[in-house]
CSV table of C-alpha atoms in Angstrom, one decimal:
chain,number,residue,atom,x,y,z
A,1,MET,CA,90.4,94.3,63.2
A,2,PRO,CA,92.3,91.6,65.2
A,3,THR,CA,90.7,90.6,68.5
A,4,ARG,CA,92.2,89.7,71.9
A,5,GLY,CA,91.1,88.0,75.0
A,6,ALA,CA,89.0,89.7,77.7
A,7,PHE,CA,90.6,90.7,81.0
A,8,ILE,CA,88.1,90.2,83.8
A,9,VAL,CA,89.0,91.1,87.4
A,10,ILE,CA,87.0,90.0,90.5
A,11,GLU,CA,87.5,92.2,93.6
A,12,GLY,CA,85.9,92.4,97.1
A,13,LEU,CA,86.4,91.9,100.8
A,14,ASP,CA,87.9,88.7,102.1
A,15,ARG,CA,85.5,85.8,102.2
A,16,SER,CA,83.1,87.5,99.8
A,17,GLY,CA,83.0,84.5,97.5
A,18,LYS,CA,85.5,85.8,94.9
A,19,SER,CA,87.5,82.6,94.5
A,20,THR,CA,84.4,80.4,94.2
A,21,GLN,CA,82.9,82.6,91.5
A,22,ALA,CA,86.2,83.0,89.6
A,23,ALA,CA,86.5,79.2,89.4
A,24,LYS,CA,82.8,78.8,88.3
A,25,LEU,CA,83.3,81.5,85.6
A,26,LYS,CA,86.4,79.7,84.3
A,27,GLU,CA,84.5,76.5,84.1
A,28,LYS,CA,81.6,78.1,82.2
A,29,LEU,CA,83.9,79.9,79.7
A,30,ALA,CA,85.9,76.7,79.1
A,31,ALA,CA,82.7,74.7,78.5
A,32,ASP,CA,81.7,77.4,76.0
A,33,GLY,CA,85.0,76.9,74.1
A,34,VAL,CA,86.6,80.1,75.3
A,35,LYS,CA,90.4,79.9,75.9
A,36,VAL,CA,90.6,81.0,79.5
A,37,GLU,CA,93.2,81.2,82.3
A,38,LEU,CA,92.6,81.9,86.0
A,39,MET,CA,95.1,84.0,87.9
A,40,LYS,CA,95.2,85.0,91.5
A,41,PHE,CA,97.0,87.8,93.3
A,42,PRO,CA,99.1,87.7,95.3
A,43,ASP,CA,100.7,84.9,93.3
A,44,ARG,CA,102.4,83.1,96.1
A,45,THR,CA,104.4,80.8,93.8
A,46,THR,CA,106.9,83.4,92.7
A,47,ALA,CA,110.0,84.5,94.6
A,48,ILE,CA,108.2,87.7,95.7
A,49,GLY,CA,105.0,85.9,96.2
A,50,LYS,CA,106.7,83.6,98.7
A,51,MET,CA,107.8,86.6,100.7
A,52,ILE,CA,104.3,87.9,100.8
A,53,ASP,CA,102.9,84.5,101.8
A,54,ALA,CA,105.3,84.4,104.8
A,55,TYR,CA,104.3,87.9,105.8
A,56,LEU,CA,100.6,87.1,105.7
A,57,ARG,CA,100.8,83.9,107.6
A,58,THR,CA,103.2,84.9,110.4
A,59,ASN,CA,104.1,87.7,112.7
A,60,ILE,CA,107.0,88.9,110.4
A,61,GLU,CA,107.1,92.7,110.6
A,62,MET,CA,107.9,94.8,107.5
A,63,ASP,CA,107.8,98.5,106.8
A,64,ASP,CA,104.4,99.3,105.3
A,65,HIS,CA,106.0,100.9,102.2
A,66,VAL,CA,108.0,97.7,101.6
A,67,VAL,CA,104.9,95.5,101.9
A,68,HIS,CA,103.0,97.6,99.4
A,69,LEU,CA,105.8,97.6,96.9
A,70,LEU,CA,106.1,93.8,97.2
A,71,TYR,CA,102.5,93.4,96.3
A,72,SER,CA,102.9,95.7,93.3
A,73,ALA,CA,106.1,94.0,92.2
A,74,ASN,CA,104.2,90.7,92.4
A,75,ARG,CA,101.7,92.0,89.8
A,76,TRP,CA,104.4,93.4,87.6
A,77,GLU,CA,106.1,89.9,87.6
A,78,LEU,CA,103.1,88.7,85.6
A,79,ALA,CA,102.2,91.8,83.6
A,80,SER,CA,104.0,90.7,80.5
A,81,ARG,CA,102.4,87.3,80.7
A,82,ILE,CA,98.9,88.9,81.0
A,83,SER,CA,99.5,91.1,78.0
A,84,THR,CA,100.9,88.1,75.9
A,85,LEU,CA,97.9,85.8,76.8
A,86,LEU,CA,95.4,88.5,76.0
A,87,SER,CA,97.0,89.3,72.6
A,88,GLU,CA,97.0,85.5,71.8
A,89,GLY,CA,93.2,85.5,72.4
A,90,THR,CA,93.1,84.0,75.9
A,91,THR,CA,90.6,85.5,78.3
A,92,ILE,CA,92.0,86.1,81.8
A,93,ILE,CA,90.0,85.9,85.0
A,94,CYS,CA,91.9,87.6,87.8
A,95,ASP,CA,91.0,86.9,91.5
A,96,ARG,CA,92.2,90.2,93.0
A,97,TYR,CA,94.4,92.7,91.2
A,98,ALA,CA,95.9,96.2,91.7
A,99,PHE,CA,92.7,97.5,93.4
A,100,SER,CA,93.1,95.1,96.3
A,101,GLY,CA,96.7,96.2,96.8
A,102,ILE,CA,95.7,99.9,96.9
A,103,ALA,CA,92.7,99.3,99.0
A,104,PHE,CA,94.5,97.4,101.7
A,105,SER,CA,97.6,99.7,101.8
A,106,ALA,CA,95.8,103.1,101.5
A,107,SER,CA,93.6,102.1,104.5
A,108,LYS,CA,96.3,101.3,106.9
A,109,VAL,CA,96.0,103.6,109.9
A,110,ALA,CA,97.7,104.9,112.9
A,111,SER,CA,94.8,104.7,115.4
A,112,THR,CA,94.0,106.5,118.6
A,113,SER,CA,91.1,104.2,119.3
A,114,ALA,CA,91.2,101.4,121.9
A,115,ALA,CA,91.4,98.7,119.2
A,116,PRO,CA,95.0,97.7,118.3
A,117,THR,CA,95.0,99.0,114.7
A,118,SER,CA,98.6,100.3,114.4
A,119,ALA,CA,100.7,99.3,111.5
A,120,SER,CA,102.9,97.1,113.6
A,121,SER,CA,100.0,95.1,115.0
A,122,ILE,CA,98.1,94.7,111.8
A,123,SER,CA,100.4,95.8,109.0
A,124,ALA,CA,97.3,96.3,106.9
A,125,SER,CA,94.1,97.9,108.0
A,126,THR,CA,91.1,99.1,106.0
A,127,SER,CA,87.4,100.0,106.2
A,128,SER,CA,84.1,99.6,104.7
A,129,SER,CA,82.4,102.4,102.8
A,130,SER,CA,78.8,102.7,101.7
A,131,PRO,CA,78.4,100.9,98.4
A,132,ALA,CA,76.1,103.8,97.5
A,133,ALA,CA,79.4,105.7,96.9
A,134,LEU,CA,80.1,103.3,94.0
A,135,PRO,CA,78.3,103.7,90.7
A,136,SER,CA,74.8,102.2,90.6
A,137,THR,CA,74.1,99.4,88.2
A,138,SER,CA,71.6,99.2,85.3
A,139,THR,CA,68.1,98.3,86.3
A,140,SER,CA,68.1,95.8,83.4
A,141,GLN,CA,70.7,93.7,85.1
A,142,SER,CA,70.1,90.8,87.5
A,143,SER,CA,68.9,91.7,90.9
A,144,ALA,CA,72.1,90.2,92.3
A,145,LEU,CA,73.9,93.2,90.8
A,146,ALA,CA,71.8,95.7,92.9
A,147,PRO,CA,73.7,97.9,95.4
A,148,THR,CA,73.5,97.0,99.0
A,149,SER,CA,73.8,99.1,102.1
A,150,SER,CA,76.6,98.8,104.7
A,151,THR,CA,77.5,100.3,108.0
A,152,PRO,CA,78.8,103.9,107.8
A,153,ALA,CA,82.5,104.2,108.5
A,154,SER,CA,81.8,106.6,111.3
A,155,ALA,CA,80.4,103.8,113.4
A,156,THR,CA,83.8,102.1,113.6
A,157,SER,CA,86.4,104.8,112.9
A,158,ILE,CA,87.9,106.9,115.6
A,159,ALA,CA,90.6,109.5,114.9
A,160,GLN,CA,92.4,107.3,112.4
A,161,THR,CA,95.1,108.7,110.2
A,162,PRO,CA,96.2,107.0,107.0
A,163,LEU,CA,99.8,105.8,107.0
A,164,LEU,CA,100.2,105.7,103.3
A,165,PRO,CA,98.8,108.3,100.9
A,166,TYR,CA,96.3,107.1,98.4
A,167,ALA,CA,98.2,108.6,95.5
A,168,TRP,CA,101.4,107.0,96.7
A,169,CYS,CA,99.7,103.6,96.9
A,170,ARG,CA,98.4,103.9,93.4
A,171,ALA,CA,101.6,105.1,91.7
A,172,PRO,CA,103.5,101.7,91.5
A,173,ASP,CA,100.6,100.1,89.6
A,174,ILE,CA,100.3,102.8,86.9
A,175,GLY,CA,100.9,101.2,83.6
A,176,LEU,CA,99.7,97.7,84.4
A,177,PRO,CA,97.3,96.1,82.0
A,178,ALA,CA,93.8,97.4,82.8
A,179,PRO,CA,90.9,95.1,83.1
A,180,ASP,CA,88.1,95.3,80.6
A,181,VAL,CA,85.6,94.8,83.5
A,182,THR,CA,86.0,94.7,87.3
A,183,LEU,CA,83.3,92.9,89.3
A,184,PHE,CA,83.2,94.1,92.8
A,185,PHE,CA,81.7,91.7,95.2
A,186,ASP,CA,79.8,93.6,97.9
A,187,ILE,CA,79.4,92.0,101.3
A,188,ALA,CA,79.1,93.5,104.7
A,189,PRO,CA,82.2,92.8,106.8
A,190,GLU,CA,80.1,91.2,109.6
A,191,ALA,CA,78.6,88.8,107.0
A,192,ALA,CA,82.0,87.9,105.7
A,193,ARG,CA,83.2,87.3,109.2
A,194,ALA,CA,80.5,84.6,109.7
A,195,ARG,CA,81.9,82.6,106.8
A,196,GLY,CA,84.3,79.7,107.4
A,197,GLY,CA,88.0,80.4,107.7
A,198,TYR,CA,87.6,84.1,108.6
A,199,GLY,CA,90.5,85.5,110.7
A,200,GLU,CA,93.2,83.1,109.5
A,201,GLU,CA,95.4,85.9,108.1
A,202,ARG,CA,96.3,89.3,109.5
A,203,TYR,CA,94.0,91.3,107.2
A,204,GLU,CA,90.9,89.4,108.2
A,205,ARG,CA,89.5,91.6,111.0
A,206,GLU,CA,86.2,93.4,110.7
A,207,ASP,CA,87.6,96.8,111.5
A,208,VAL,CA,90.3,96.3,108.8
A,209,GLN,CA,87.7,95.2,106.3
A,210,ARG,CA,85.6,98.2,106.9
A,211,ARG,CA,88.4,100.6,106.1
A,212,VAL,CA,89.2,98.6,103.0
A,213,MET,CA,85.7,99.1,101.8
A,214,GLU,CA,86.1,102.9,102.0
A,215,VAL,CA,89.1,102.8,99.6
A,216,TYR,CA,87.3,100.3,97.3
A,217,ALA,CA,84.4,102.9,97.0
A,218,ARG,CA,86.9,105.6,96.0
A,219,LEU,CA,88.5,103.3,93.4
A,220,GLY,CA,85.2,102.3,92.0
A,221,ALA,CA,84.1,105.9,91.6
A,222,GLU,CA,87.4,106.9,90.1
A,223,MET,CA,87.4,104.1,87.6
A,224,GLU,CA,83.9,105.1,86.4
A,225,ALA,CA,84.8,108.8,86.2
A,226,ALA,CA,88.2,108.3,84.5
A,227,ARG,CA,87.3,105.9,81.8
A,228,PRO,CA,83.8,106.5,80.5
A,229,GLY,CA,83.4,104.5,77.3
A,230,SER,CA,86.9,103.3,76.9
A,231,TRP,CA,86.8,101.4,80.2
A,232,VAL,CA,83.3,99.9,79.6
A,233,ARG,CA,83.4,97.1,77.0
A,234,VAL,CA,79.8,96.0,77.0
A,235,ASP,CA,76.5,97.9,76.4
A,236,ALA,CA,74.8,99.1,79.6
A,237,ALA,CA,77.6,97.6,81.7
A,238,ARG,CA,80.0,99.5,83.9
A,239,ALA,CA,83.7,99.0,84.4
A,240,TRP,CA,83.0,98.6,88.1
A,241,GLU,CA,80.0,96.4,88.8
A,242,GLU,CA,78.6,95.8,92.2
A,243,VAL,CA,77.6,92.3,93.1
A,244,ASP,CA,75.7,91.4,96.3
A,245,ALA,CA,77.9,88.5,97.3
A,246,ALA,CA,75.7,87.5,100.2
A,247,ARG,CA,73.2,86.0,97.7
A,248,ALA,CA,73.1,82.3,96.8
A,249,ILE,CA,76.1,81.1,94.8
A,250,GLU,CA,74.2,80.3,91.7
A,251,GLU,CA,72.4,83.6,91.7
A,252,VAL,CA,75.7,85.4,92.0
A,253,ALA,CA,77.1,83.3,89.2
A,254,ASP,CA,74.2,84.3,87.0
A,255,ALA,CA,74.8,87.9,87.8
A,256,VAL,CA,78.5,87.5,86.9
A,257,TRP,CA,77.6,85.9,83.6
A,258,ALA,CA,75.2,88.7,82.7
A,259,VAL,CA,78.2,91.0,82.7
A,260,VAL,CA,80.8,88.7,81.3
A,261,GLY,CA,78.8,86.9,78.7
A,262,PRO,CA,78.3,89.8,76.3
A,263,LEU,CA,81.9,90.7,76.7
A,264,VAL,CA,83.2,87.3,75.3
A,265,LYS,CA,80.4,86.2,73.0
A,266,GLY,CA,81.6,88.4,70.1
A,267,GLY,CA,84.7,86.4,69.6
A,268,GLY,CA,87.1,88.7,71.5
A,269,ILE,CA,87.9,92.3,72.4
A,270,GLU,CA,88.9,94.7,69.7
A,271,GLY,CA,91.8,97.2,70.3
A,272,GLU,CA,94.9,97.3,72.4
A,273,VAL,CA,95.0,96.6,76.1
A,274,VAL,CA,94.4,99.8,78.1
A,275,ARG,CA,96.9,100.6,80.8
A,276,LEU,CA,95.9,101.5,84.4
A,277,TRP,CA,96.0,105.2,85.1
A,278,GLU,CA,98.4,105.8,82.3
A,279,GLY,CA,99.3,109.5,82.2
A,280,ALA,CA,97.4,110.1,85.4
A,281,LEU,CA,100.3,110.2,87.9
A,282,ALA,CA,99.9,113.5,89.8
């Protein structure tokens, strides 16, 4: 049976080390002779991506629905390229994907708390859920894949009402190429805040990141429940892996390779590319 490239997505909070690990993984795959391409969303080089970049870096105000659809459209701009590269045998590493768009949009809130968390002041709020809500990892994997604890959402959330329904946020991405594996980098928002460059864009606030984590937890559980077997491409590995991103860079890199290595060593993935939530629109 013809084989194709693997589609690997790396997700997590801002400043969790995703970009560093994506670059390291690309280098390792290339050194092993694997055809590989690294993508990042939003892709700020496209026409839509430039609009997103301006929104993130300035005080430009847009309706929340428009912002979400721009992010989704940015992914659809490259959907055909992703499918083509995979079919040609190129492995794709993606730094953020549809899960980020859903997590940041579905966690926008109209807040009655003292903190300024309205859509007009942040245009994208989110929260952190307990990683325990995500599937646990195999005990045979590296310790860097072990779940970690985080602050309960109740400690930071006060009478917050979502502005955009989860199902609505998910709908525009139904049918996009689905990753063969998604690595979720788990890091407490307060730890991410301590890293350099935090706070340069409007999403990078600790309360926002906490709400984002709640939606990530829901997405992770949903991915595991919805695609048993067909979503998981490697033995004893899950489609949604937790990585303790607060660990040393090399230790996290080893944990990433423990998941990705078996996926690519067989010479490619058999079968067609699966589509995200295809047939699941409710």
